[in-house]
JSON list of C-alpha atoms in Angstrom, two decimals:
[
{"chain": "T", "resi": 1, "resn": "MET", "atom": "CA", "xyz": [21.46, -11.54, 24.57]},
{"chain": "T", "resi": 2, "resn": "PHE", "atom": "CA", "xyz": [20.02, -10.95, 21.31]},
{"chain": "T", "resi": 3, "resn": "PHE", "atom": "CA", "xyz": [16.21, -11.74, 22.67]},
{"chain": "T", "resi": 4, "resn": "PHE", "atom": "CA", "xyz": [16.29, -8.43, 24.78]},
{"chain": "T", "resi": 5, "resn": "ASP", "atom": "CA", "xyz": [18.65, -6.73, 22.61]},
{"chain": "T", "resi": 6, "resn": "ILE", "atom": "CA", "xyz": [17.67, -2.97, 23.48]},
{"chain": "T", "resi": 7, "resn": "ASN", "atom": "CA", "xyz": [18.75, -1.53, 20.28]},
{"chain": "T", "resi": 8, "resn": "TYR", "atom": "CA", "xyz": [16.42, -3.52, 18.25]},
{"chain": "T", "resi": 9, "resn": "LEU", "atom": "CA", "xyz": [13.65, -2.53, 20.86]},
{"chain": "T", "resi": 10, "resn": "LEU", "atom": "CA", "xyz": [14.89, 1.37, 20.17]},
{"chain": "T", "resi": 11, "resn": "MET", "atom": "CA", "xyz": [15.80, 1.11, 16.48]},
{"chain": "T", "resi": 12, "resn": "VAL", "atom": "CA", "xyz": [12.95, -1.35, 15.18]},
{"chain": "T", "resi": 13, "resn": "LEU", "atom": "CA", "xyz": [9.99, -2.26, 17.51]},
{"chain": "T", "resi": 14, "resn": "LEU", "atom": "CA", "xyz": [9.27, 1.31, 18.59]},
{"chain": "T", "resi": 15, "resn": "PRO", "atom": "CA", "xyz": [9.81, 3.02, 15.63]},
{"chain": "T", "resi": 16, "resn": "GLY", "atom": "CA", "xyz": [8.13, 0.78, 13.46]},
{"chain": "T", "resi": 17, "resn": "LEU", "atom": "CA", "xyz": [4.83, 0.62, 16.29]},
{"chain": "T", "resi": 18, "resn": "LEU", "atom": "CA", "xyz": [4.67, 4.57, 16.07]},
{"chain": "T", "resi": 19, "resn": "ILE", "atom": "CA", "xyz": [4.98, 5.06, 12.17]},
{"chain": "T", "resi": 20, "resn": "SER", "atom": "CA", "xyz": [2.82, 2.14, 11.09]},
{"chain": "T", "resi": 21, "resn": "GLY", "atom": "CA", "xyz": [0.55, 2.74, 14.12]},
{"chain": "T", "resi": 22, "resn": "GLY", "atom": "CA", "xyz": [0.22, 6.28, 13.17]},
{"chain": "T", "resi": 23, "resn": "ALA", "atom": "CA", "xyz": [-0.56, 5.91, 9.44]},
{"chain": "T", "resi": 24, "resn": "SER", "atom": "CA", "xyz": [-3.27, 3.37, 10.35]},
{"chain": "T", "resi": 25, "resn": "LEU", "atom": "CA", "xyz": [-4.91, 5.73, 12.72]},
{"chain": "T", "resi": 26, "resn": "LEU", "atom": "CA", "xyz": [-4.79, 8.55, 10.29]},
{"chain": "T", "resi": 27, "resn": "VAL", "atom": "CA", "xyz": [-6.23, 6.46, 7.17]},
{"chain": "T", "resi": 28, "resn": "LYS", "atom": "CA", "xyz": [-9.10, 5.09, 9.59]},
{"chain": "T", "resi": 29, "resn": "SER", "atom": "CA", "xyz": [-9.81, 8.49, 11.25]},
{"chain": "T", "resi": 30, "resn": "ALA", "atom": "CA", "xyz": [-9.99, 10.06, 7.31]},
{"chain": "T", "resi": 31, "resn": "PHE", "atom": "CA", "xyz": [-11.87, 7.60, 6.19]},
{"chain": "T", "resi": 32, "resn": "ASN", "atom": "CA", "xyz": [-14.36, 7.47, 9.00]},
{"chain": "T", "resi": 33, "resn": "LYS", "atom": "CA", "xyz": [-14.87, 11.09, 8.82]},
{"chain": "T", "resi": 34, "resn": "TYR", "atom": "CA", "xyz": [-15.49, 11.43, 5.12]},
{"chain": "T", "resi": 35, "resn": "SER", "atom": "CA", "xyz": [-17.19, 7.98, 5.00]},
{"chain": "T", "resi": 36, "resn": "GLN", "atom": "CA", "xyz": [-20.01, 10.26, 7.01]},
{"chain": "T", "resi": 37, "resn": "VAL", "atom": "CA", "xyz": [-19.93, 13.16, 4.22]},
{"chain": "T", "resi": 38, "resn": "GLY", "atom": "CA", "xyz": [-22.25, 12.02, 1.47]},
{"chain": "T", "resi": 39, "resn": "SER", "atom": "CA", "xyz": [-21.44, 13.34, -2.07]},
{"chain": "T", "resi": 40, "resn": "ILE", "atom": "CA", "xyz": [-23.55, 15.86, -3.87]},
{"chain": "T", "resi": 41, "resn": "LYS", "atom": "CA", "xyz": [-24.02, 14.26, -6.96]},
{"chain": "T", "resi": 42, "resn": "GLY", "atom": "CA", "xyz": [-25.19, 11.08, -5.36]},
{"chain": "T", "resi": 43, "resn": "TYR", "atom": "CA", "xyz": [-22.60, 8.25, -7.04]},
{"chain": "T", "resi": 44, "resn": "THR", "atom": "CA", "xyz": [-21.60, 5.30, -5.16]},
{"chain": "T", "resi": 45, "resn": "GLY", "atom": "CA", "xyz": [-17.95, 4.06, -5.28]},
{"chain": "T", "resi": 46, "resn": "ALA", "atom": "CA", "xyz": [-19.35, 1.31, -7.81]},
{"chain": "T", "resi": 47, "resn": "GLN", "atom": "CA", "xyz": [-20.46, 3.98, -9.95]},
{"chain": "T", "resi": 48, "resn": "ALA", "atom": "CA", "xyz": [-17.54, 6.02, -9.48]},
{"chain": "T", "resi": 49, "resn": "ALA", "atom": "CA", "xyz": [-15.27, 3.54, -10.43]},
{"chain": "T", "resi": 50, "resn": "GLN", "atom": "CA", "xyz": [-17.12, 2.41, -13.66]},
{"chain": "T", "resi": 51, "resn": "ILE", "atom": "CA", "xyz": [-17.56, 5.75, -14.51]},
{"chain": "T", "resi": 52, "resn": "LEU", "atom": "CA", "xyz": [-13.43, 5.82, -14.83]},
{"chain": "T", "resi": 53, "resn": "LEU", "atom": "CA", "xyz": [-13.28, 2.70, -16.57]},
{"chain": "T", "resi": 54, "resn": "ASP", "atom": "CA", "xyz": [-15.79, 3.68, -19.18]},
{"chain": "T", "resi": 55, "resn": "ARG", "atom": "CA", "xyz": [-14.16, 7.07, -19.67]},
{"chain": "T", "resi": 56, "resn": "ALA", "atom": "CA", "xyz": [-10.56, 5.42, -20.38]},
{"chain": "T", "resi": 57, "resn": "GLY", "atom": "CA", "xyz": [-12.11, 2.80, -23.05]},
{"chain": "T", "resi": 58, "resn": "ILE", "atom": "CA", "xyz": [-11.46, 0.21, -20.40]},
{"chain": "T", "resi": 59, "resn": "ARG", "atom": "CA", "xyz": [-14.26, -2.85, -20.91]},
{"chain": "T", "resi": 60, "resn": "ASP", "atom": "CA", "xyz": [-12.74, -5.86, -19.64]},
{"chain": "T", "resi": 61, "resn": "VAL", "atom": "CA", "xyz": [-12.69, -5.03, -15.96]},
{"chain": "T", "resi": 62, "resn": "GLN", "atom": "CA", "xyz": [-15.54, -6.04, -13.62]},
{"chain": "T", "resi": 63, "resn": "VAL", "atom": "CA", "xyz": [-16.22, -4.13, -10.60]},
{"chain": "T", "resi": 64, "resn": "VAL", "atom": "CA", "xyz": [-17.17, -6.49, -7.92]},
{"chain": "T", "resi": 65, "resn": "PRO", "atom": "CA", "xyz": [-17.98, -6.36, -4.09]},
{"chain": "T", "resi": 66, "resn": "THR", "atom": "CA", "xyz": [-15.64, -8.00, -1.71]},
{"chain": "T", "resi": 67, "resn": "ARG", "atom": "CA", "xyz": [-15.62, -8.62, 2.07]},
{"chain": "T", "resi": 68, "resn": "GLY", "atom": "CA", "xyz": [-13.65, -6.57, 4.61]},
{"chain": "T", "resi": 69, "resn": "ILE", "atom": "CA", "xyz": [-12.52, -3.61, 5.81]},
{"chain": "T", "resi": 70, "resn": "LEU", "atom": "CA", "xyz": [-10.78, -1.53, 3.30]},
{"chain": "T", "resi": 71, "resn": "SER", "atom": "CA", "xyz": [-9.79, -4.61, 1.46]},
{"chain": "T", "resi": 72, "resn": "ASP", "atom": "CA", "xyz": [-10.26, -2.76, -1.94]},
{"chain": "T", "resi": 73, "resn": "HIS", "atom": "CA", "xyz": [-8.12, -3.72, -4.36]},
{"chain": "T", "resi": 74, "resn": "TYR", "atom": "CA", "xyz": [-7.56, -4.28, -8.21]},
{"chain": "T", "resi": 75, "resn": "ASN", "atom": "CA", "xyz": [-6.21, -7.45, -9.48]},
{"chain": "T", "resi": 76, "resn": "PRO", "atom": "CA", "xyz": [-4.67, -7.41, -12.98]},
{"chain": "T", "resi": 77, "resn": "ALA", "atom": "CA", "xyz": [-4.47, -10.90, -13.02]},
{"chain": "T", "resi": 78, "resn": "SER", "atom": "CA", "xyz": [-8.26, -11.63, -13.25]},
{"chain": "T", "resi": 79, "resn": "LYS", "atom": "CA", "xyz": [-9.12, -8.02, -13.96]},
{"chain": "T", "resi": 80, "resn": "GLN", "atom": "CA", "xyz": [-11.35, -7.45, -11.15]},
{"chain": "T", "resi": 81, "resn": "LEU", "atom": "CA", "xyz": [-11.56, -4.12, -9.40]},
{"chain": "T", "resi": 82, "resn": "ALA", "atom": "CA", "xyz": [-13.08, -5.12, -5.86]},
{"chain": "T", "resi": 83, "resn": "LEU", "atom": "CA", "xyz": [-14.66, -3.14, -3.89]},
{"chain": "T", "resi": 84, "resn": "SER", "atom": "CA", "xyz": [-15.06, -3.41, 0.18]},
{"chain": "T", "resi": 85, "resn": "GLU", "atom": "CA", "xyz": [-18.85, -3.53, 1.29]},
{"chain": "T", "resi": 86, "resn": "SER", "atom": "CA", "xyz": [-18.14, 0.19, 2.73]},
{"chain": "T", "resi": 87, "resn": "VAL", "atom": "CA", "xyz": [-17.36, 1.63, -0.30]},
{"chain": "T", "resi": 88, "resn": "TYR", "atom": "CA", "xyz": [-18.98, -0.39, -3.15]},
{"chain": "T", "resi": 89, "resn": "ALA", "atom": "CA", "xyz": [-22.29, 0.99, -2.52]},
{"chain": "T", "resi": 90, "resn": "SER", "atom": "CA", "xyz": [-21.51, 4.13, -0.28]},
{"chain": "T", "resi": 91, "resn": "ARG", "atom": "CA", "xyz": [-22.41, 7.08, -1.66]},
{"chain": "T", "resi": 92, "resn": "SER", "atom": "CA", "xyz": [-19.83, 9.01, 0.52]},
{"chain": "T", "resi": 93, "resn": "VAL", "atom": "CA", "xyz": [-16.86, 11.51, -0.52]},
{"chain": "T", "resi": 94, "resn": "ALA", "atom": "CA", "xyz": [-14.63, 8.69, 1.14]},
{"chain": "T", "resi": 95, "resn": "ALA", "atom": "CA", "xyz": [-16.14, 5.82, -0.81]},
{"chain": "T", "resi": 96, "resn": "ILE", "atom": "CA", "xyz": [-15.61, 7.63, -4.00]},
{"chain": "T", "resi": 97, "resn": "GLY", "atom": "CA", "xyz": [-11.89, 8.65, -3.32]},
{"chain": "T", "resi": 98, "resn": "VAL", "atom": "CA", "xyz": [-10.85, 4.82, -2.17]},
{"chain": "T", "resi": 99, "resn": "ALA", "atom": "CA", "xyz": [-13.06, 3.28, -5.51]},
{"chain": "T", "resi": 100, "resn": "CYS", "atom": "CA", "xyz": [-11.03, 6.01, -7.89]},
{"chain": "T", "resi": 101, "resn": "HIS", "atom": "CA", "xyz": [-7.88, 4.84, -6.79]},
{"chain": "T", "resi": 102, "resn": "GLU", "atom": "CA", "xyz": [-8.57, 1.37, -7.59]},
{"chain": "T", "resi": 103, "resn": "ALA", "atom": "CA", "xyz": [-9.96, 2.61, -10.88]},
{"chain": "T", "resi": 104, "resn": "GLY", "atom": "CA", "xyz": [-6.68, 4.34, -11.22]},
{"chain": "T", "resi": 105, "resn": "HIS", "atom": "CA", "xyz": [-4.90, 0.85, -11.05]},
{"chain": "T", "resi": 106, "resn": "ALA", "atom": "CA", "xyz": [-7.01, -0.40, -13.88]},
{"chain": "T", "resi": 107, "resn": "ILE", "atom": "CA", "xyz": [-6.00, 2.48, -15.89]},
{"chain": "T", "resi": 108, "resn": "GLN", "atom": "CA", "xyz": [-2.42, 1.92, -15.07]},
{"chain": "T", "resi": 109, "resn": "HIS", "atom": "CA", "xyz": [-2.69, -1.77, -16.30]},
{"chain": "T", "resi": 110, "resn": "ALA", "atom": "CA", "xyz": [-4.44, -0.86, -19.37]},
{"chain": "T", "resi": 111, "resn": "ASN", "atom": "CA", "xyz": [-1.72, 1.94, -20.16]},
{"chain": "T", "resi": 112, "resn": "HIS", "atom": "CA", "xyz": [0.94, -0.44, -19.57]},
{"chain": "T", "resi": 113, "resn": "TYR", "atom": "CA", "xyz": [2.25, 1.76, -16.37]},
{"chain": "T", "resi": 114, "resn": "VAL", "atom": "CA", "xyz": [5.84, 0.11, -16.35]},
{"chain": "T", "resi": 115, "resn": "PRO", "atom": "CA", "xyz": [6.08, 0.23, -12.15]},
{"chain": "T", "resi": 116, "resn": "LEU", "atom": "CA", "xyz": [2.75, -1.44, -11.88]},
{"chain": "T", "resi": 117, "resn": "HIS", "atom": "CA", "xyz": [4.21, -4.47, -14.15]},
{"chain": "T", "resi": 118, "resn": "LEU", "atom": "CA", "xyz": [7.68, -4.60, -12.46]},
{"chain": "T", "resi": 119, "resn": "ARG", "atom": "CA", "xyz": [5.79, -4.70, -9.26]},
{"chain": "T", "resi": 120, "resn": "SER", "atom": "CA", "xyz": [3.79, -7.69, -10.49]},
{"chain": "T", "resi": 121, "resn": "ALA", "atom": "CA", "xyz": [6.70, -9.32, -11.54]},
{"chain": "T", "resi": 122, "resn": "LEU", "atom": "CA", "xyz": [8.57, -8.80, -8.29]},
{"chain": "T", "resi": 123, "resn": "VAL", "atom": "CA", "xyz": [5.42, -10.58, -6.46]},
{"chain": "T", "resi": 124, "resn": "PRO", "atom": "CA", "xyz": [6.79, -14.09, -6.61]},
{"chain": "T", "resi": 125, "resn": "MET", "atom": "CA", "xyz": [9.87, -12.51, -4.93]},
{"chain": "T", "resi": 126, "resn": "ALA", "atom": "CA", "xyz": [8.97, -10.45, -2.28]},
{"chain": "T", "resi": 127, "resn": "GLY", "atom": "CA", "xyz": [6.46, -13.48, -1.19]},
{"chain": "T", "resi": 128, "resn": "ILE", "atom": "CA", "xyz": [9.37, -15.68, -0.45]},
{"chain": "T", "resi": 129, "resn": "GLY", "atom": "CA", "xyz": [11.45, -13.26, 0.90]},
{"chain": "T", "resi": 130, "resn": "SER", "atom": "CA", "xyz": [8.36, -11.98, 3.08]},
{"chain": "T", "resi": 131, "resn": "SER", "atom": "CA", "xyz": [7.81, -15.35, 4.70]},
{"chain": "T", "resi": 132, "resn": "ILE", "atom": "CA", "xyz": [11.27, -16.84, 5.48]},
{"chain": "T", "resi": 133, "resn": "GLY", "atom": "CA", "xyz": [13.56, -13.71, 4.96]},
{"chain": "T", "resi": 134, "resn": "TYR", "atom": "CA", "xyz": [13.07, -12.45, 8.58]},
{"chain": "T", "resi": 135, "resn": "THR", "atom": "CA", "xyz": [13.71, -15.90, 9.92]},
{"chain": "T", "resi": 136, "resn": "VAL", "atom": "CA", "xyz": [16.70, -16.72, 8.08]},
{"chain": "T", "resi": 137, "resn": "MET", "atom": "CA", "xyz": [18.17, -13.45, 9.08]},
{"chain": "T", "resi": 138, "resn": "PHE", "atom": "CA", "xyz": [17.21, -13.52, 12.78]},
{"chain": "T", "resi": 139, "resn": "VAL", "atom": "CA", "xyz": [18.73, -17.31, 12.95]},
{"chain": "T", "resi": 140, "resn": "GLY", "atom": "CA", "xyz": [21.94, -16.11, 11.62]},
{"chain": "T", "resi": 141, "resn": "ALA", "atom": "CA", "xyz": [22.40, -13.44, 14.14]},
{"chain": "T", "resi": 142, "resn": "MET", "atom": "CA", "xyz": [21.43, -15.98, 16.90]},
{"chain": "T", "resi": 143, "resn": "MET", "atom": "CA", "xyz": [24.24, -18.35, 15.34]},
{"chain": "T", "resi": 144, "resn": "GLN", "atom": "CA", "xyz": [26.10, -15.54, 15.10]},
{"chain": "T", "resi": 145, "resn": "PHE", "atom": "CA", "xyz": [27.00, -17.19, 11.40]},
{"chain": "T", "resi": 146, "resn": "THR", "atom": "CA", "xyz": [27.22, -13.69, 9.02]},
{"chain": "T", "resi": 147, "resn": "PRO", "atom": "CA", "xyz": [26.76, -15.78, 5.41]},
{"chain": "T", "resi": 148, "resn": "VAL", "atom": "CA", "xyz": [23.34, -16.96, 6.79]},
{"chain": "T", "resi": 149, "resn": "VAL", "atom": "CA", "xyz": [22.33, -13.22, 8.12]},
{"chain": "T", "resi": 150, "resn": "MET", "atom": "CA", "xyz": [23.60, -12.70, 4.07]},
{"chain": "T", "resi": 151, "resn": "VAL", "atom": "CA", "xyz": [21.06, -15.02, 2.43]},
{"chain": "T", "resi": 152, "resn": "GLY", "atom": "CA", "xyz": [18.38, -13.94, 4.74]},
{"chain": "T", "resi": 153, "resn": "ALA", "atom": "CA", "xyz": [19.10, -10.17, 4.23]},
{"chain": "T", "resi": 154, "resn": "LEU", "atom": "CA", "xyz": [18.96, -10.64, 0.18]},
{"chain": "T", "resi": 155, "resn": "LEU", "atom": "CA", "xyz": [15.16, -12.59, 0.66]},
{"chain": "T", "resi": 156, "resn": "PHE", "atom": "CA", "xyz": [13.80, -9.80, 2.71]},
{"chain": "T", "resi": 157, "resn": "ALA", "atom": "CA", "xyz": [15.28, -7.24, 0.64]},
{"chain": "T", "resi": 158, "resn": "ALA", "atom": "CA", "xyz": [13.39, -8.43, -2.12]},
{"chain": "T", "resi": 159, "resn": "VAL", "atom": "CA", "xyz": [10.31, -7.45, 0.35]},
{"chain": "T", "resi": 160, "resn": "LEU", "atom": "CA", "xyz": [11.86, -3.97, 0.68]},
{"chain": "T", "resi": 161, "resn": "LEU", "atom": "CA", "xyz": [12.44, -3.59, -3.27]},
{"chain": "T", "resi": 162, "resn": "PHE", "atom": "CA", "xyz": [8.83, -4.65, -4.02]},
{"chain": "T", "resi": 163, "resn": "GLN", "atom": "CA", "xyz": [7.52, -2.18, -1.19]},
{"chain": "T", "resi": 164, "resn": "ILE", "atom": "CA", "xyz": [9.79, 0.63, -2.94]},
{"chain": "T", "resi": 165, "resn": "VAL", "atom": "CA", "xyz": [8.51, 0.01, -6.34]},
{"chain": "T", "resi": 166, "resn": "THR", "atom": "CA", "xyz": [5.12, -0.02, -4.71]},
{"chain": "T", "resi": 167, "resn": "LEU", "atom": "CA", "xyz": [5.27, 3.77, -3.99]},
{"chain": "T", "resi": 168, "resn": "PRO", "atom": "CA", "xyz": [4.86, 5.20, -7.27]},
{"chain": "T", "resi": 169, "resn": "VAL", "atom": "CA", "xyz": [2.23, 2.41, -8.33]},
{"chain": "T", "resi": 170, "resn": "GLU", "atom": "CA", "xyz": [0.18, 3.71, -5.36]},
{"chain": "T", "resi": 171, "resn": "PHE", "atom": "CA", "xyz": [1.22, 7.52, -6.03]},
{"chain": "T", "resi": 172, "resn": "ASP", "atom": "CA", "xyz": [0.30, 7.67, -9.11]},
{"chain": "T", "resi": 173, "resn": "ALA", "atom": "CA", "xyz": [-3.10, 6.10, -8.93]},
{"chain": "T", "resi": 174, "resn": "THR", "atom": "CA", "xyz": [-4.16, 8.35, -6.32]},
{"chain": "T", "resi": 175, "resn": "ALA", "atom": "CA", "xyz": [-2.94, 11.72, -8.52]},
{"chain": "T", "resi": 176, "resn": "ARG", "atom": "CA", "xyz": [-4.76, 9.60, -11.21]},
{"chain": "T", "resi": 177, "resn": "ALA", "atom": "CA", "xyz": [-7.93, 9.52, -8.73]},
{"chain": "T", "resi": 178, "resn": "LYS", "atom": "CA", "xyz": [-7.45, 13.28, -7.52]},
{"chain": "T", "resi": 179, "resn": "ARG", "atom": "CA", "xyz": [-7.54, 14.78, -11.17]},
{"chain": "T", "resi": 180, "resn": "LEU", "atom": "CA", "xyz": [-10.19, 12.36, -12.87]},
{"chain": "T", "resi": 181, "resn": "VAL", "atom": "CA", "xyz": [-12.56, 12.63, -10.32]},
{"chain": "T", "resi": 182, "resn": "VAL", "atom": "CA", "xyz": [-13.19, 16.17, -11.00]},
{"chain": "T", "resi": 183, "resn": "GLU", "atom": "CA", "xyz": [-12.66, 16.08, -14.84]},
{"chain": "T", "resi": 184, "resn": "ALA", "atom": "CA", "xyz": [-15.09, 13.02, -14.87]},
{"chain": "T", "resi": 185, "resn": "GLY", "atom": "CA", "xyz": [-18.33, 15.23, -12.88]},
{"chain": "T", "resi": 186, "resn": "ILE", "atom": "CA", "xyz": [-18.30, 12.55, -10.36]},
{"chain": "T", "resi": 187, "resn": "VAL", "atom": "CA", "xyz": [-17.89, 15.25, -7.85]},
{"chain": "T", "resi": 188, "resn": "TYR", "atom": "CA", "xyz": [-17.45, 19.13, -7.43]},
{"chain": "T", "resi": 189, "resn": "PRO", "atom": "CA", "xyz": [-14.06, 20.89, -7.12]},
{"chain": "T", "resi": 190, "resn": "GLU", "atom": "CA", "xyz": [-14.88, 21.56, -3.31]},
{"chain": "T", "resi": 191, "resn": "GLU", "atom": "CA", "xyz": [-15.61, 18.16, -2.67]},
{"chain": "T", "resi": 192, "resn": "ARG", "atom": "CA", "xyz": [-11.95, 16.76, -3.35]},
{"chain": "T", "resi": 193, "resn": "VAL", "atom": "CA", "xyz": [-10.73, 18.13, -0.38]},
{"chain": "T", "resi": 194, "resn": "GLY", "atom": "CA", "xyz": [-12.15, 15.08, 1.47]},
{"chain": "T", "resi": 195, "resn": "ILE", "atom": "CA", "xyz": [-10.93, 12.52, -1.13]},
{"chain": "T", "resi": 196, "resn": "ASP", "atom": "CA", "xyz": [-7.44, 14.09, -0.85]},
{"chain": "T", "resi": 197, "resn": "ARG", "atom": "CA", "xyz": [-7.21, 13.73, 2.89]},
{"chain": "T", "resi": 198, "resn": "VAL", "atom": "CA", "xyz": [-8.63, 10.01, 2.38]},
{"chain": "T", "resi": 199, "resn": "LEU", "atom": "CA", "xyz": [-5.87, 9.38, -0.27]},
{"chain": "T", "resi": 200, "resn": "ASN", "atom": "CA", "xyz": [-3.02, 10.85, 1.09]},
{"chain": "T", "resi": 201, "resn": "ALA", "atom": "CA", "xyz": [-3.62, 9.28, 4.48]},
{"chain": "T", "resi": 202, "resn": "ALA", "atom": "CA", "xyz": [-3.66, 6.24, 2.72]},
{"chain": "T", "resi": 203, "resn": "ALA", "atom": "CA", "xyz": [-0.20, 6.49, 0.79]},
{"chain": "T", "resi": 204, "resn": "LEU", "atom": "CA", "xyz": [1.44, 7.06, 4.15]},
{"chain": "T", "resi": 205, "resn": "THR", "atom": "CA", "xyz": [0.64, 4.00, 4.96]},
{"chain": "T", "resi": 206, "resn": "TYR", "atom": "CA", "xyz": [2.89, 2.39, 2.35]},
{"chain": "T", "resi": 207, "resn": "VAL", "atom": "CA", "xyz": [5.94, 4.92, 3.50]},
{"chain": "T", "resi": 208, "resn": "ALA", "atom": "CA", "xyz": [5.43, 3.44, 6.61]},
{"chain": "T", "resi": 209, "resn": "ALA", "atom": "CA", "xyz": [6.12, 0.05, 5.37]},
{"chain": "T", "resi": 210, "resn": "VAL", "atom": "CA", "xyz": [9.02, 1.04, 3.57]},
{"chain": "T", "resi": 211, "resn": "ILE", "atom": "CA", "xyz": [10.60, 3.01, 6.28]},
{"chain": "T", "resi": 212, "resn": "GLY", "atom": "CA", "xyz": [9.70, -0.39, 8.97]},
{"chain": "T", "resi": 213, "resn": "THR", "atom": "CA", "xyz": [11.38, -3.00, 6.79]},
{"chain": "T", "resi": 214, "resn": "LEU", "atom": "CA", "xyz": [14.20, -0.80, 6.12]},
{"chain": "T", "resi": 215, "resn": "LEU", "atom": "CA", "xyz": [14.66, -0.42, 9.56]},
{"chain": "T", "resi": 216, "resn": "THR", "atom": "CA", "xyz": [14.52, -4.34, 10.07]},
{"chain": "T", "resi": 217, "resn": "LEU", "atom": "CA", "xyz": [17.16, -4.73, 7.29]},
{"chain": "T", "resi": 218, "resn": "LEU", "atom": "CA", "xyz": [19.52, -2.28, 8.71]},
{"chain": "T", "resi": 219, "resn": "TYR", "atom": "CA", "xyz": [19.68, -3.35, 12.37]},
{"chain": "T", "resi": 220, "resn": "PHE", "atom": "CA", "xyz": [20.31, -7.17, 11.49]},
{"chain": "T", "resi": 221, "resn": "LEU", "atom": "CA", "xyz": [23.20, -6.10, 8.95]},
{"chain": "T", "resi": 222, "resn": "MET", "atom": "CA", "xyz": [24.80, -3.97, 11.24]},
{"chain": "T", "resi": 223, "resn": "ARG", "atom": "CA", "xyz": [24.07, -6.80, 14.26]},
{"chain": "T", "resi": 224, "resn": "SER", "atom": "CA", "xyz": [26.06, -9.20, 12.51]},
{"chain": "T", "resi": 225, "resn": "GLY", "atom": "CA", "xyz": [28.73, -6.51, 11.56]},
{"chain": "T", "resi": 226, "resn": "LEU", "atom": "CA", "xyz": [27.57, -6.19, 7.67]},
{"chain": "T", "resi": 227, "resn": "LEU", "atom": "CA", "xyz": [27.24, -2.53, 7.83]},
{"chain": "T", "resi": 228, "resn": "GLY", "atom": "CA", "xyz": [29.25, -0.24, 10.55]},
{"chain": "T", "resi": 229, "resn": "ARG", "atom": "CA", "xyz": [31.03, -1.65, 13.42]},
{"chain": "T", "resi": 230, "resn": "ARG", "atom": "CA", "xyz": [29.99, -4.65, 15.47]},
{"chain": "T", "resi": 231, "resn": "ASN", "atom": "CA", "xyz": [29.09, -4.23, 18.67]}
]
């Protein structure tokens, strides 16, 4: 029966849980470790982000606190750089790294970084694919009706495309943060070790998301005979 398909367990569920769970644990471990390491110059996450914005000549982006754990983000529409409570007022190396990463997104926006604008354009389509794509594929597979699976796969592929485009956006913001945090004099070069580990771990979560979505899509395509031979 489809409900108890061992292939789904082995191909999608277990690998997805291991990869995403492992990436999440790495982020939490790195952040928790370096959130206990104070920066020598003593800048807060909010101050660090503001320094990079000022240095880039960006005057219309507001750095604001937001609720949640590691809920930090930059909103291009409102031009708000929101930092979580554990980052905004913290003087730790981890907080500075996260804050400068988000400032990197604001700099991307100001510099018209193409992948960032492409990702923003894909948000509506990815939202639709995320909300109904999986369900449509599942129903189509249950009915053994290939056209329905194809529709669901196309919708779900929009999610995969969004996640793939997100990779260069996040990697670039991370690279900017690593470079600028020292160039701007926010931390000393030797403090970058902690920042690198936190941001590298965070980057892996985006890679994990792509792998998880890809495995799910491939499973349904193979299950329905659209890819490879049907069992």
